[in-house]
Short mmCIF file of C-alpha atoms in Angstrom, two decimals:
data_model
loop_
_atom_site.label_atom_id
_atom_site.label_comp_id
_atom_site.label_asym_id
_atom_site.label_seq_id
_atom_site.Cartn_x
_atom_site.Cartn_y
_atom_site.Cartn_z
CA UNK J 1 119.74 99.31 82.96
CA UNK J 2 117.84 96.21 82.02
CA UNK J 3 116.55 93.77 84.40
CA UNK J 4 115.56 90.28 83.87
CA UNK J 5 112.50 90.98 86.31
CA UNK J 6 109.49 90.77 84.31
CA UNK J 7 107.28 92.81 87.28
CA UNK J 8 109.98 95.55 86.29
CA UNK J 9 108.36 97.06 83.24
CA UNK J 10 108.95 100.41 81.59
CA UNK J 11 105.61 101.16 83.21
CA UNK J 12 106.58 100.09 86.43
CA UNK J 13 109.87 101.60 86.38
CA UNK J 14 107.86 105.33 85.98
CA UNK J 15 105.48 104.77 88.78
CA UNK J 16 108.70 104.04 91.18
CA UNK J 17 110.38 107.18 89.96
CA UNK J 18 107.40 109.34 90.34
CA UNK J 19 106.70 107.65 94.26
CA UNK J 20 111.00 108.19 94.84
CA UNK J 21 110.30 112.04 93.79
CA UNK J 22 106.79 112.90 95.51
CA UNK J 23 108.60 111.11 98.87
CA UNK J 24 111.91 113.02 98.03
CA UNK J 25 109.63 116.44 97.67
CA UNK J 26 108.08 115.88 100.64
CA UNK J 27 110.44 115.82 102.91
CA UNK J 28 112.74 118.46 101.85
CA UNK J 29 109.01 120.30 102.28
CA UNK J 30 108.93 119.10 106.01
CA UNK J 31 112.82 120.04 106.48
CA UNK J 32 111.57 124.08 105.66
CA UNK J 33 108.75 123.65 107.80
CA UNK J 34 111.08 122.73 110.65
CA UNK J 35 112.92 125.58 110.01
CA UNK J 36 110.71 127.83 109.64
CA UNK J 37 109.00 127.18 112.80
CA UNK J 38 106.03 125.37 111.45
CA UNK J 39 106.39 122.26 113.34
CA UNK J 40 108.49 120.85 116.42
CA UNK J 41 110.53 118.46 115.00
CA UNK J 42 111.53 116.50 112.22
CA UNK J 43 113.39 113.16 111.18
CA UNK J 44 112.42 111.36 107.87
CA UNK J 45 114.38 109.20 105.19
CA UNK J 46 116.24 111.14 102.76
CA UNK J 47 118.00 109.00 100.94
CA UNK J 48 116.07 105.95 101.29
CA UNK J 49 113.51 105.84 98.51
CA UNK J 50 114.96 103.58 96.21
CA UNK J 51 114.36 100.49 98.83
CA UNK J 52 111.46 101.80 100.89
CA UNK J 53 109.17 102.73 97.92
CA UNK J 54 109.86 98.96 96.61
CA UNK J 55 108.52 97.97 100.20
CA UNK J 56 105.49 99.73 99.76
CA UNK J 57 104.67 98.56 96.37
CA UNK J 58 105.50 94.80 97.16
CA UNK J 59 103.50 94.42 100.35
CA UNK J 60 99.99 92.88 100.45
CA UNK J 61 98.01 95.92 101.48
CA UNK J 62 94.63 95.05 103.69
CA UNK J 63 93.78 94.72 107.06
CA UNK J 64 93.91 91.82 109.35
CA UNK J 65 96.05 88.70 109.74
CA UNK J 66 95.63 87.49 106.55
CA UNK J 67 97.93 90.73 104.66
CA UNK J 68 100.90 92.20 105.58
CA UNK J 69 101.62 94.02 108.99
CA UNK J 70 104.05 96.94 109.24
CA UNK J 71 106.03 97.31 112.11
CA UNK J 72 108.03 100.89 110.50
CA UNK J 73 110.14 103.33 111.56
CA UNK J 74 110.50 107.59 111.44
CA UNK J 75 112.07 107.16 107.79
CA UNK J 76 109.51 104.91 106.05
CA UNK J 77 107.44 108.16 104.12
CA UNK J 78 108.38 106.38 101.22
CA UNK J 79 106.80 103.41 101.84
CA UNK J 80 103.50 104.88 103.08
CA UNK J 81 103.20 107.02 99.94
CA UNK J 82 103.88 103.83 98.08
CA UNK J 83 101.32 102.05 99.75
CA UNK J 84 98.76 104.86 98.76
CA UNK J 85 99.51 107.24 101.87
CA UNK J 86 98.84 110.63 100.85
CA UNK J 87 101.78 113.68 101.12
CA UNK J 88 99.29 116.34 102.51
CA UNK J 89 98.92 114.10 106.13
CA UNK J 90 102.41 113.92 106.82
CA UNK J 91 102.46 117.92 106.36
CA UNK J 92 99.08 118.00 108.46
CA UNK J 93 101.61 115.99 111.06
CA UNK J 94 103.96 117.95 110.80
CA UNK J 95 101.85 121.00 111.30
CA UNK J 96 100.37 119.51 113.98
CA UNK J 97 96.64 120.32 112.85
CA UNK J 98 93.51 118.11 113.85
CA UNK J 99 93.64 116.58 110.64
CA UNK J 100 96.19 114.55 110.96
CA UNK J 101 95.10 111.37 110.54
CA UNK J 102 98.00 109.50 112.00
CA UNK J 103 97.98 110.97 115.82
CA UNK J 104 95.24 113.94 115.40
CA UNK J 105 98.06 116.60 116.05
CA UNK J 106 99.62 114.84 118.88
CA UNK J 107 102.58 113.47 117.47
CA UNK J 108 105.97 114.17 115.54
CA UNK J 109 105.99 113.58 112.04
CA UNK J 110 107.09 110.61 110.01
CA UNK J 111 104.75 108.51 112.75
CA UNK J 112 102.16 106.77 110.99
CA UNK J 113 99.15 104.82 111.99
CA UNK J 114 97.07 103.14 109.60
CA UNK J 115 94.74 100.28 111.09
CA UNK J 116 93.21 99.79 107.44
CA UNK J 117 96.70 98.65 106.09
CA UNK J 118 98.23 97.19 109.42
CA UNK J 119 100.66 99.74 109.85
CA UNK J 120 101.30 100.03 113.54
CA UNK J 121 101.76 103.01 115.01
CA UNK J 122 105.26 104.37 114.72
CA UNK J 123 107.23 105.76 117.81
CA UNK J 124 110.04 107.25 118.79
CA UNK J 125 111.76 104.55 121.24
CA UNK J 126 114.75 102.90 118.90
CA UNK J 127 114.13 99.58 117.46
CA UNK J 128 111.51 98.35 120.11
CA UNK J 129 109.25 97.88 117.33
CA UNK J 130 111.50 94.47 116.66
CA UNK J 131 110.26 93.11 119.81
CA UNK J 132 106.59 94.13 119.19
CA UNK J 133 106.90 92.37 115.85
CA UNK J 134 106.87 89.17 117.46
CA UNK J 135 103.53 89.85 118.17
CA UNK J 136 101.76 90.08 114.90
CA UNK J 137 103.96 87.47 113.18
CA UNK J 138 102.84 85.33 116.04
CA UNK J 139 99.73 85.35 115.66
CA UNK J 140 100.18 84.97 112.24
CA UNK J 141 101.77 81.74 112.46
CA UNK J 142 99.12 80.18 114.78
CA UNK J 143 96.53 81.50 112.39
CA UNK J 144 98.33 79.45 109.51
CA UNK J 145 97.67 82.16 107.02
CA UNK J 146 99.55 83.52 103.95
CA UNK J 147 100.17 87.37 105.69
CA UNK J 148 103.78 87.86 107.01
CA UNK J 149 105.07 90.80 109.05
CA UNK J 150 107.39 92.90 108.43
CA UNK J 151 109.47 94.95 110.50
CA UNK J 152 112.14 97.78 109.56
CA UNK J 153 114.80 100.12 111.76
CA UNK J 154 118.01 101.59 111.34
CA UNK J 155 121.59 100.13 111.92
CA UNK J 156 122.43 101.65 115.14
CA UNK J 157 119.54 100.78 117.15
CA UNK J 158 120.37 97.22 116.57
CA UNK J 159 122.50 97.28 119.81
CA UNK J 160 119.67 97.56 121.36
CA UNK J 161 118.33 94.39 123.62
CA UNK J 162 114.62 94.42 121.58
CA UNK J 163 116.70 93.94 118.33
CA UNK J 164 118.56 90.56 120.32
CA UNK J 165 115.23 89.36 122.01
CA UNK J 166 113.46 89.24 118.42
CA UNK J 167 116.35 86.72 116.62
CA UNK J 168 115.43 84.62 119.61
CA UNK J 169 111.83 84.42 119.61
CA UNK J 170 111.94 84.85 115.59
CA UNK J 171 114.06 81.78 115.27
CA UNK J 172 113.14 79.63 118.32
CA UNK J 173 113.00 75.73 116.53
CA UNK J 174 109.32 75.41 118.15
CA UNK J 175 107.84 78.34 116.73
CA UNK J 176 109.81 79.83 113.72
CA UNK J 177 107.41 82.97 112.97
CA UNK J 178 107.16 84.53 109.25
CA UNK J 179 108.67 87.50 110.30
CA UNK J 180 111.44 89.82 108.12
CA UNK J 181 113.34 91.70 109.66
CA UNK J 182 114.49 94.79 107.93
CA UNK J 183 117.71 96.71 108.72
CA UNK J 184 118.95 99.96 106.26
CA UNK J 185 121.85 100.74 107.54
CA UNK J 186 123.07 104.34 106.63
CA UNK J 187 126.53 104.13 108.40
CA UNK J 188 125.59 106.56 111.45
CA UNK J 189 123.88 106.44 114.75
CA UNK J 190 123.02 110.17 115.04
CA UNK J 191 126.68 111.18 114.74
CA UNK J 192 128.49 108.33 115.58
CA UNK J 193 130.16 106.30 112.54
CA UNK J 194 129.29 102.80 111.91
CA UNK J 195 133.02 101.40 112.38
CA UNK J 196 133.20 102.57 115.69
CA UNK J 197 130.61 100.69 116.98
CA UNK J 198 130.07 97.19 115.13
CA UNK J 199 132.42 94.37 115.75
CA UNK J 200 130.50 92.40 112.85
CA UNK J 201 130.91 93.32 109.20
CA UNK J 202 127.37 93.13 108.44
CA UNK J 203 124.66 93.42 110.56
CA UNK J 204 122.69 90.76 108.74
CA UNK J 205 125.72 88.69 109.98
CA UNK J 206 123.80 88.31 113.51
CA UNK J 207 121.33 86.35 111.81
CA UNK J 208 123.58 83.47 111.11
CA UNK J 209 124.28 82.15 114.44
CA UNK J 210 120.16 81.72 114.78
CA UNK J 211 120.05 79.85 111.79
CA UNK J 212 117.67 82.67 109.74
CA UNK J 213 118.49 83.13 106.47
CA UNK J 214 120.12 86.46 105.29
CA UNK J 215 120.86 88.87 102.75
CA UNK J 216 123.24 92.04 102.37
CA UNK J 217 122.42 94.68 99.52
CA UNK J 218 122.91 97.73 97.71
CA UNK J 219 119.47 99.92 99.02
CA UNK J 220 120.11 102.77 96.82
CA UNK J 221 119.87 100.82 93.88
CA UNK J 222 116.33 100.05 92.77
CA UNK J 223 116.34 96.90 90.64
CA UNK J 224 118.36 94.92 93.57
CA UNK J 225 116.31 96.15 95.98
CA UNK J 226 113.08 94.94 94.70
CA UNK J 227 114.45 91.87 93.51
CA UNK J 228 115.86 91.17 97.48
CA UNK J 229 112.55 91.94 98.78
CA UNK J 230 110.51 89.98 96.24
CA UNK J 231 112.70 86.84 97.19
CA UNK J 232 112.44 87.74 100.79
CA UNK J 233 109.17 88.15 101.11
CA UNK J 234 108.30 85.04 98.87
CA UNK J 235 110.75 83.02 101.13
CA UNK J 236 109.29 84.32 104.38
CA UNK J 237 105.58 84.19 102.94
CA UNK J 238 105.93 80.39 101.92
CA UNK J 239 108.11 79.20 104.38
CA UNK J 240 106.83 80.68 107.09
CA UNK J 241 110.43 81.45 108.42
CA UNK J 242 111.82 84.15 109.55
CA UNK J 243 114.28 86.36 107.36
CA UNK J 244 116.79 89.17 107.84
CA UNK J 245 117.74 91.78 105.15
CA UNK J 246 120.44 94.35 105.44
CA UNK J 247 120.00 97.29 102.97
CA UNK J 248 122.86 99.22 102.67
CA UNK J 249 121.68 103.28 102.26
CA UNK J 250 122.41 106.78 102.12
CA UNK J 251 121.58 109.62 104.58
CA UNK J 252 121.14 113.22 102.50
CA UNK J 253 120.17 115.11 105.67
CA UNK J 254 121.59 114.54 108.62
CA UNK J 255 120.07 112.29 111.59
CA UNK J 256 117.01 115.15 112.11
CA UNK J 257 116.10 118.40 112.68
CA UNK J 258 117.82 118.57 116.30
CA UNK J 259 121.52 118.46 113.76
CA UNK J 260 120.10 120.76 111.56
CA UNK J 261 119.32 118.87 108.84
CA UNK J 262 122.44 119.39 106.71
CA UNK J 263 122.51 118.21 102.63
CA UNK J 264 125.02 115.06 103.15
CA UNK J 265 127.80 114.58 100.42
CA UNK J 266 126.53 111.06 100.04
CA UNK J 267 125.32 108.95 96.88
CA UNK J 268 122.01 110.13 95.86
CA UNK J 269 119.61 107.07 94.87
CA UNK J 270 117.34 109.35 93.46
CA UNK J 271 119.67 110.56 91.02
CA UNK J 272 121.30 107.51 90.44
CA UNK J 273 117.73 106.28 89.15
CA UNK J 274 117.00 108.88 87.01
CA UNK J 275 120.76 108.56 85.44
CA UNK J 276 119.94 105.21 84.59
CA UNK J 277 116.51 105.40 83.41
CA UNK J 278 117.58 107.71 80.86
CA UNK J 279 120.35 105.64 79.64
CA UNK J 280 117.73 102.72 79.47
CA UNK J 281 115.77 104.98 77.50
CA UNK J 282 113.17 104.49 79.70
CA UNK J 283 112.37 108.26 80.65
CA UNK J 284 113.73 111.27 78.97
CA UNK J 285 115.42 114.22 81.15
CA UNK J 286 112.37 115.78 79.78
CA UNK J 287 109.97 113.58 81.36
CA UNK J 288 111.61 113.53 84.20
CA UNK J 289 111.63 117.35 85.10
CA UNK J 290 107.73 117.42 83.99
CA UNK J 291 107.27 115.18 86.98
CA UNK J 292 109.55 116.56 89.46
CA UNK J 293 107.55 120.16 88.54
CA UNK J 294 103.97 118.77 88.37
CA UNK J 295 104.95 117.20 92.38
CA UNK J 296 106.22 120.30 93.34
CA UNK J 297 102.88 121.87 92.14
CA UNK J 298 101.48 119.00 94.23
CA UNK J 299 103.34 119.32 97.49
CA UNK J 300 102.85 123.34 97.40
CA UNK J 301 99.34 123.16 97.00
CA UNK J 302 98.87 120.60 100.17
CA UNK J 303 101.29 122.94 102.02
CA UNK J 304 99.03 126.05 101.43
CA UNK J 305 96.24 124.01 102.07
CA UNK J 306 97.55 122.55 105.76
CA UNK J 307 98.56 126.20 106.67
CA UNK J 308 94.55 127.16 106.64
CA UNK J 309 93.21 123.96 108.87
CA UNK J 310 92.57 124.37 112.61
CA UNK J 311 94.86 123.21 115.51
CA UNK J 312 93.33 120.76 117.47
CA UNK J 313 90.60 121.55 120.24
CA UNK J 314 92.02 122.35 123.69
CA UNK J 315 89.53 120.28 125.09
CA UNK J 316 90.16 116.99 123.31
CA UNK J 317 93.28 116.98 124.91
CA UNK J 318 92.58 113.52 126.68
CA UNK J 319 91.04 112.14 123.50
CA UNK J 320 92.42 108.73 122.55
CA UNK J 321 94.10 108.47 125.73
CA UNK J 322 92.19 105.02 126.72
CA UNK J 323 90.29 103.38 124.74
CA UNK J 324 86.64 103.90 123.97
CA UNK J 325 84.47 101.74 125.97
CA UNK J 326 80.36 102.09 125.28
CA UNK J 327 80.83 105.17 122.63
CA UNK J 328 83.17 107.15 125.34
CA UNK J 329 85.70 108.72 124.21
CA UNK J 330 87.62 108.48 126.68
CA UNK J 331 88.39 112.18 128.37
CA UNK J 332 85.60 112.27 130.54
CA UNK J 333 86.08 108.79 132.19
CA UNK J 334 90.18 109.38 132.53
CA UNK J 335 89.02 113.18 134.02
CA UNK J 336 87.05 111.35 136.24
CA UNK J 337 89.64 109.13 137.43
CA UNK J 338 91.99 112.24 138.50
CA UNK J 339 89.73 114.44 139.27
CA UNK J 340 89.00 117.40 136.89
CA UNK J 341 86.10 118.96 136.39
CA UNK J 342 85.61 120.30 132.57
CA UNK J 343 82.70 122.07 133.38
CA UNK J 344 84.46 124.29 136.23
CA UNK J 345 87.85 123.82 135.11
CA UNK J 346 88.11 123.76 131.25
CA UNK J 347 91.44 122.70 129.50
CA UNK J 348 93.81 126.39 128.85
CA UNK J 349 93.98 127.56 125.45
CA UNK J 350 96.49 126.11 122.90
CA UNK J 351 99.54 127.94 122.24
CA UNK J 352 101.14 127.53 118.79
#
């Protein structure tokens, strides 16, 4: 498939496909994990690469108000790994060993942290990370810079009243922020089917009656996905005004580990990429299975790797719980506050 997108090169086409595949890899890795009892729980986005690795690669990476923030979800892998995230942390995550670099073994997978890149930390409460976007893309505008934020969830959590709040405060005539607001809608909240639930036909729809502008695509196709975000972002970025994009996706493996994590009989973007790269003669089938093997090679090796690093320390178990004030780390001043001793009562042992 051609594109009139001159960012789209042959070149560029191969470095999405190999990102869709590592991201695709990895969590089908995470997925045995789960069932194999190395790690509590899991929920990623199968089914999502060909929009969320176009995220990654079109955001201005850096830290502070003047790049991008990233207000994410538990099925943006893709878009970390775009950004330069690495595969072998979101096993260490999953694993729950102290090197995790997201949460330091404390967390479920899928929930990143990266202060270097403005990612803020992902958790597991549905779509209040719309709300807390209003925050950064606040700031943002009173700092009169070029950075936007960016925040992404899924289509059922939208009913939510954080998902309401932020078209008001996003859109407010006063104080328009530069703030897009992401929605990939894959048709299901956990098991409950999309036209059940919405009285609108698009979500983006909601946007309308706020004044934001608004867009309604196809997420498992690549080239319109990065050409949505590119205008998007370029719209949001110069006009300081706030957008809303509706990517329409597919889920390959159920809501999470607590369903089981079945393969879905749903369009596979992945496949659908490939399919068309080779018609484009832009990869061969050849090509194609070297990379898928040489990731596999990859994602092994990280796997083996995670299964030999430590657990974390029973004693830094009220680590990062405040912050650190005057090089504390903060367990012996919250101990102090409740009243253990770690000298005459140590933490137990860890159990995994």
């Amino acid at each position: 498939m051609a594109s009139s997108n001159k960012k789209l090169t042959n070149e560029k086409l191969r470095e999405i496909h190999a990102i869709m595949a590592e991201a695709r890899a990895l969590e089908e890795r995470l997925i045995r994990m789960n069932k194999a009892g190395e790690g509590y729980f899991w929920i990623g986005g199968p089914g999502e690469e060909a929009f969320s690795v176009p995220l990654g690669m079109l955001m201005r990476k850096g830290q502070g108000v003047q790049y991008d923030f990233l207000h994410s979800h538990y099925r943006g892998s893709p878009t970390v790994l775009a950004l330069g995230g690495k595969s072998i942390d979101a096993i260490r995550q999953m694993r729950a060993v102290e090197t995790d670099p997201y949460s330091g073994g404390r967390n479920f997978v899928n929930h990143y942290a990266i202060k270097k890149w403005n990612i803020v930390p992902v958790f597991s409460v549905i779509e209040a990370q719309y709300l807390q976007s209003i925050g950064t893309a606040h700031v943002q505008r009173e700092k009169g810079c070029k950075g936007i934020t960016i925040v992404t969830g899924g289509d059922a959590g939208t009913a939510e009243g954080d998902f309401a709040s932020a078209l008001v405060w996003a859109s407010r005539p006063a104080g328009e922020l530069p703030l897009l607001m992401i929605v990939t809608n894959n048709k299901y909240g956990i098991s409950t089917p999309w036209e059940g639930q919405h009285g609108e036909k698009n979500v983006a729809d909601r946007g309308k009656a706020f004044g934001i502008r608004t867009n309604v695509i196809n997420g498992n196709d690549v080239w319109e996905s990065w050409e949505a975000l590119e205008e998007a972002m370029e719209y949001v970025r110069t006009e300081r005004k706030p957008f809303l994009l509706e990517a329409r996706v597919s889920r390959l493996y159920g809501h999470s580990s607590a369903s089981g994590a079945p393969r879905w009989n749903e369009e596979d973007c992945l496949a659908v990429f490939e399919e068309k790269l080779a018609k484009a003669k832009v990869m061969t089938r050849d090509e194609m299975k070297a990379v898928n093997e040489k990731i596999t090679v990859k994602i092994t090796e990280a796997y083996k790797q995670v299964q030999q690093e430590a657990f974390p320390n029973p004693e830094s178990i009220y680590d990062h719980v405040f912050a650190e004030v005057n090089g504390d780390k903060g367990r012996d001043s919250f101990a102090a506050e409740i009243g253990i001793d770690f000298a005459a009562n140590p933490p137990p042992p860890a159990h995994h």
